[in-house]
Short mmCIF file of C-alpha atoms and ligand atoms in Angstrom, two decimals:
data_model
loop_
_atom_site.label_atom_id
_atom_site.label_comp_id
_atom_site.label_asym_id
_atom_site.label_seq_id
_atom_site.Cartn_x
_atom_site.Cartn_y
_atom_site.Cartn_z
CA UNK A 1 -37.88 -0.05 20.39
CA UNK A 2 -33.94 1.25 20.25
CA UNK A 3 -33.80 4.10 17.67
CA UNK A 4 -31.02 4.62 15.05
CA UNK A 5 -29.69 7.68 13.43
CA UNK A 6 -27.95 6.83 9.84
CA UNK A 7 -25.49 8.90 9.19
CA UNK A 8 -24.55 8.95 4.62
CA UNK A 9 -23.05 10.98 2.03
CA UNK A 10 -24.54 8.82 -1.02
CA UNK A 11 -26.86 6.70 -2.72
CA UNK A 12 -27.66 5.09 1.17
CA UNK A 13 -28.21 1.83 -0.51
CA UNK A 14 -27.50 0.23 2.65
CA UNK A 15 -29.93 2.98 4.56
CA UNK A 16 -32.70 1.37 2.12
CA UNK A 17 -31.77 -1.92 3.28
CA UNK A 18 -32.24 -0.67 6.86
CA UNK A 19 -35.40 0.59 6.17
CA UNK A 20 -36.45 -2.52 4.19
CA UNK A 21 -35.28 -4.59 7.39
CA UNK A 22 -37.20 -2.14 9.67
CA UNK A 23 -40.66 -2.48 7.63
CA UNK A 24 -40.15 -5.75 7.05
CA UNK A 25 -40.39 -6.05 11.08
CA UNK A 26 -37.33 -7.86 11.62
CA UNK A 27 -34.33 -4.89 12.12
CA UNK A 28 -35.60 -4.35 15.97
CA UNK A 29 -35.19 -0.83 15.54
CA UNK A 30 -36.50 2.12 13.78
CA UNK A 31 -34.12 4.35 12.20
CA UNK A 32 -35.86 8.40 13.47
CA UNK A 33 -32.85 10.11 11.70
CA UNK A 34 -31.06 10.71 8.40
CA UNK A 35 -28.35 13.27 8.47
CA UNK A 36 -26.19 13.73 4.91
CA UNK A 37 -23.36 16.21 4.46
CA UNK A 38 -23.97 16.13 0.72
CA UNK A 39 -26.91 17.97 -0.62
CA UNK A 40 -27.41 15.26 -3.80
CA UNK A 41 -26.99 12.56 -1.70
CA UNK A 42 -29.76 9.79 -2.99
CA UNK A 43 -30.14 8.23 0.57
CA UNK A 44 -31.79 12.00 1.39
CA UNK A 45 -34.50 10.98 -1.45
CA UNK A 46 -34.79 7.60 0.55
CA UNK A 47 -35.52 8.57 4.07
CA UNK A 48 -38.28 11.46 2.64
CA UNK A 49 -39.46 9.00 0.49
CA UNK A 50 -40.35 7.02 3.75
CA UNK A 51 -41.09 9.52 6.06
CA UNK A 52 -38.02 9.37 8.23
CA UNK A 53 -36.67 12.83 9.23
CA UNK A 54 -33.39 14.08 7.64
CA UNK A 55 -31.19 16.82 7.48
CA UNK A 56 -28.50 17.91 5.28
CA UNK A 57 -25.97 19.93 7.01
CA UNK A 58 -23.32 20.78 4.86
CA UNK A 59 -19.43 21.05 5.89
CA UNK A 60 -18.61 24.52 3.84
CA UNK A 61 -15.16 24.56 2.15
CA UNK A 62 -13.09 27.19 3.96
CA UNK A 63 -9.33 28.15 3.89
CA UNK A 64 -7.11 26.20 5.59
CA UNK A 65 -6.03 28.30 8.16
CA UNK A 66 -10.39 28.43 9.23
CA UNK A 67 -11.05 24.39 8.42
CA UNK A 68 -10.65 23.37 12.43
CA UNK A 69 -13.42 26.16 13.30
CA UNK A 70 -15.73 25.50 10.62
CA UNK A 71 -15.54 21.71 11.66
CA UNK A 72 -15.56 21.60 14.92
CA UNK A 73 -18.83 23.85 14.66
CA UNK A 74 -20.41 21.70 11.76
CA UNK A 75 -19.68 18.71 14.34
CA UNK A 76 -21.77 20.81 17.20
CA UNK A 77 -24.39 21.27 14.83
CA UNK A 78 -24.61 17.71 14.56
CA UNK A 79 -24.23 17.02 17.54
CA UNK A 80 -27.18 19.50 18.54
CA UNK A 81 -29.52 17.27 16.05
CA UNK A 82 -28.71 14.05 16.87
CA UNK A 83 -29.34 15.39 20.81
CA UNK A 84 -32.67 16.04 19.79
CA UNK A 85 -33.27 12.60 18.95
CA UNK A 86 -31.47 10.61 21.48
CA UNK A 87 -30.48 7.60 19.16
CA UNK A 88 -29.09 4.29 20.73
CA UNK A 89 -27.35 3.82 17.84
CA UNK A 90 -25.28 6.02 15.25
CA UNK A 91 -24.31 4.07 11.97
CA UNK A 92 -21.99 6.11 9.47
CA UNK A 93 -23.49 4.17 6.39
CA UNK A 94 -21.39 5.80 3.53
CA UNK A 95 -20.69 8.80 5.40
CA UNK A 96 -17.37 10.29 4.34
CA UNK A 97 -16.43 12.03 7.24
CA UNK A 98 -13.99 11.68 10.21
CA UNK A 99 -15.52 12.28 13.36
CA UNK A 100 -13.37 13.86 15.48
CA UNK A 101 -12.92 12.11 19.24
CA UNK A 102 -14.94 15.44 20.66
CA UNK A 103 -18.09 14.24 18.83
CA UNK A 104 -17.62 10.25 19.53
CA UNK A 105 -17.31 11.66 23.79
CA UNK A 106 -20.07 14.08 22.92
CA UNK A 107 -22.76 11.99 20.43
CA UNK A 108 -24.32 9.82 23.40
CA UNK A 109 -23.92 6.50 21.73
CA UNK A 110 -22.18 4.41 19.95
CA UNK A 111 -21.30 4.86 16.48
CA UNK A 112 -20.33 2.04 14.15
CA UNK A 113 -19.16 2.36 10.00
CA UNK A 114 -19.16 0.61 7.26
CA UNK A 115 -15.86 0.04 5.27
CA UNK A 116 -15.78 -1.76 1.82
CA UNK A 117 -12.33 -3.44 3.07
CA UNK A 118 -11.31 -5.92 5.07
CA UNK A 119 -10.17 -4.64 8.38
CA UNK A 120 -8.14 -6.69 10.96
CA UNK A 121 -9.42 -7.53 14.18
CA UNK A 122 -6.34 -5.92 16.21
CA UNK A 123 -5.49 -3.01 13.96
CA UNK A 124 -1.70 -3.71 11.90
CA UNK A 125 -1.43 -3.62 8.52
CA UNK A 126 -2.41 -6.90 6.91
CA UNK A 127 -5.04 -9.62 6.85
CA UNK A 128 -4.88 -13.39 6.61
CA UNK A 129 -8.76 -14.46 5.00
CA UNK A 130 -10.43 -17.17 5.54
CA UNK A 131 -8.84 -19.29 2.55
CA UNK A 132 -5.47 -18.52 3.95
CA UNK A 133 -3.89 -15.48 1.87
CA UNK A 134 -2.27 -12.30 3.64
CA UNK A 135 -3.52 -8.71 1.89
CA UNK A 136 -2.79 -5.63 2.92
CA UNK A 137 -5.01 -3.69 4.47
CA UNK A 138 -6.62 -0.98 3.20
CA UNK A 139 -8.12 2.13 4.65
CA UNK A 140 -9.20 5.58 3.19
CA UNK A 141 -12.08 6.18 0.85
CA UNK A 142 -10.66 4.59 -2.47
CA UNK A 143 -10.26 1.40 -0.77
CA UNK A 144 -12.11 -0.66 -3.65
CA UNK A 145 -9.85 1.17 -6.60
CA UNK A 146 -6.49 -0.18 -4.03
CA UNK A 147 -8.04 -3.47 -4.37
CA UNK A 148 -7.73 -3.40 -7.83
CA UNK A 149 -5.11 -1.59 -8.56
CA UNK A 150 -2.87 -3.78 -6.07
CA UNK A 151 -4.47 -7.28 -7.74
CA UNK A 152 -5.53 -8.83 -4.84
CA UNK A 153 -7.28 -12.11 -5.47
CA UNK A 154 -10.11 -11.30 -2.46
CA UNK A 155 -11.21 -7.70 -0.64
CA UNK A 156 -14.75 -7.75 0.95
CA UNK A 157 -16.39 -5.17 4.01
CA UNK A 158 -16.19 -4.39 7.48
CA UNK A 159 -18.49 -3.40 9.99
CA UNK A 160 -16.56 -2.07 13.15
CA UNK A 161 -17.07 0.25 16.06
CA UNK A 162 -15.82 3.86 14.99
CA UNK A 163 -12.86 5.31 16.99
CA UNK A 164 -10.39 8.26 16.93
CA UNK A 165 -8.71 6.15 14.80
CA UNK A 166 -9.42 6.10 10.84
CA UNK A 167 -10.74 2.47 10.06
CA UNK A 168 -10.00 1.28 12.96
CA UNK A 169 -11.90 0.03 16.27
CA UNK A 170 -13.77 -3.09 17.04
CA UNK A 171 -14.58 -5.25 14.15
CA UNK A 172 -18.38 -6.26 14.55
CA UNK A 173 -18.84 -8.42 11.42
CA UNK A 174 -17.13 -8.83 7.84
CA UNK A 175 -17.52 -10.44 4.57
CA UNK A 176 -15.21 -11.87 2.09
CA UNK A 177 -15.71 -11.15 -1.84
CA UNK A 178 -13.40 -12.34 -4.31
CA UNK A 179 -11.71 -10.29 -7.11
CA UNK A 180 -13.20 -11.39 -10.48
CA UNK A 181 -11.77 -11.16 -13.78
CA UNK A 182 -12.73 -8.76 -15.69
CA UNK A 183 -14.04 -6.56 -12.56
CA UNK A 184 -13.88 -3.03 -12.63
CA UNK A 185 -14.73 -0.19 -9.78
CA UNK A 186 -18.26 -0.73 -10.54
CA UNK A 187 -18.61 -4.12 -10.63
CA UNK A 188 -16.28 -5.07 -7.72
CA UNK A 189 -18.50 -2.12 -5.39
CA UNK A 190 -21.61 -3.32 -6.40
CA UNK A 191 -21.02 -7.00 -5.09
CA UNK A 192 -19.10 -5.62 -1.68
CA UNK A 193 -22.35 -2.79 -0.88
CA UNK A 194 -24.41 -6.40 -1.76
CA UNK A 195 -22.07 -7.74 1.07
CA UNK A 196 -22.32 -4.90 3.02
CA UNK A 197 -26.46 -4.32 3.27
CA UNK A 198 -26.54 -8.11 4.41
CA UNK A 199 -23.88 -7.48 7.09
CA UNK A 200 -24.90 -3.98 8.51
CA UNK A 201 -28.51 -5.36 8.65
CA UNK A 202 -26.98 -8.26 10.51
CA UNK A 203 -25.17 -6.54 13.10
CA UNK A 204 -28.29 -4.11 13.96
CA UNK A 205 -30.42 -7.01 14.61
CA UNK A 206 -27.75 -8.57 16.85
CA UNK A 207 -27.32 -5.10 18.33
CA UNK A 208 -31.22 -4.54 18.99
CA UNK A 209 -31.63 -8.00 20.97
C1 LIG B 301 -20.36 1.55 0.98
O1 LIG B 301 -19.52 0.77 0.17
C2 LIG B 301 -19.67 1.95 2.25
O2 LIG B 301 -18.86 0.97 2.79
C3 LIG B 301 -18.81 3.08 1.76
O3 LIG B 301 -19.69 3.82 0.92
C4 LIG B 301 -20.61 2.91 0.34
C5 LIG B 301 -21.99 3.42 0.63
O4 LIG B 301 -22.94 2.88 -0.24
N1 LIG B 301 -18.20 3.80 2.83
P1 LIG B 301 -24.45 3.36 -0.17
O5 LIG B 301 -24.47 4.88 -0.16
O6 LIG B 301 -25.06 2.78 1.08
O7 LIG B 301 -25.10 2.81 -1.41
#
């Protein structure tokens, strides 16, 4: 059985939906690692709640001028963790953190993400969906406020292999969701992470055959 190491930073909504998929017996992996950066992070809850090793290894706040050091050592002890554990598979499942290209060389497998955006298959800056209309794309970690704030009519989520480049790399599998009236933050993240536990779930039990 191929093992998985979920990398979050929140409620690791989608982490539950990995671990339903796993005891359900159809994810064709078993996730042997939870690593958060955030101490209150409610996926932490999740994997002790299930018996599934985790860590929480913080990233301290440090002047500027000491930020590179304290990261690139946070990344080693990462690294050091996830060595122990040899996963085939690294999924950054609400993880908000850039790994740096040192860790992707270093990590010993590949690591996909999960962005609540619609990323292009080729990188560039727009999208044409499905239906036919061109967005812009959006990257960063208030992608589902841009959506909003920009009134598109349709956003959705991306699962894509990560690289040195910020949501960027090899899309694996999206989903389209359209813009509602009426939706907020909230409302419009609540039906892309319903998107998005369908679609990571998805593209681990492709990845496992
Ligand atoms: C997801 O929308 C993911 O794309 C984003 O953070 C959210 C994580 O949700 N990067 P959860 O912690 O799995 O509930």
């Amino acid at each position: 059985m191929r093992n998985i190491t979920v990398l979050i930073s929140g409620s690791g909504s989608n982490l539950q939906a990995l671990i339903d998929a796993q005891h359900a017996g159809i994810l064709g992996a078993t996730i042997d690692l939870v690593i958060s950066d955030r101490a209150d992070a409610y996926g932490l809850q999740r994997a002790l709640e299930h018996g599934i090793p985790s860590a929480f290894i913080p990233l301290p706040r440090v002047p500027k001028e000491q930020r590179a050091a304290v990261r690139a050592a946070w990344e080693q002890r990462l690294l050091a963790l996830i060595g122990a554990y040899q996963p085939d598979l690294i999924v950054s499942s609400g993880f908000m953190r850039v790994l740096s290209s040192a860790f992707l060389d270093q990590c010993g497998a590949p690591v996909i993400n999960q962005h609540p955006a619609l990323l292009p298959d080729n990188g560039g800056d727009t999208f044409t969906t499905t239906s036919g209309v061109t967005i812009p794309v959006l990257r960063g970690a208030h992608v589902v406020a841009d959506a909003l704030r920009l009134g598109l009519p349709i956003t959705g989520c991306t699962v894509h292999r990560v690289t040195p480049l910020v949501d960027d790399g090899p899309v694996l599998a999206r989903a389209e969701v359209a813009i509602l009236p009426g939706d907020d933050e909230a409302s419009l993240h609540e039906r892309i992470k319903a998107e998005e536990r369908r679609l990571i779930v998805d593209v681990v039990q492709q990845w496992s055959r």
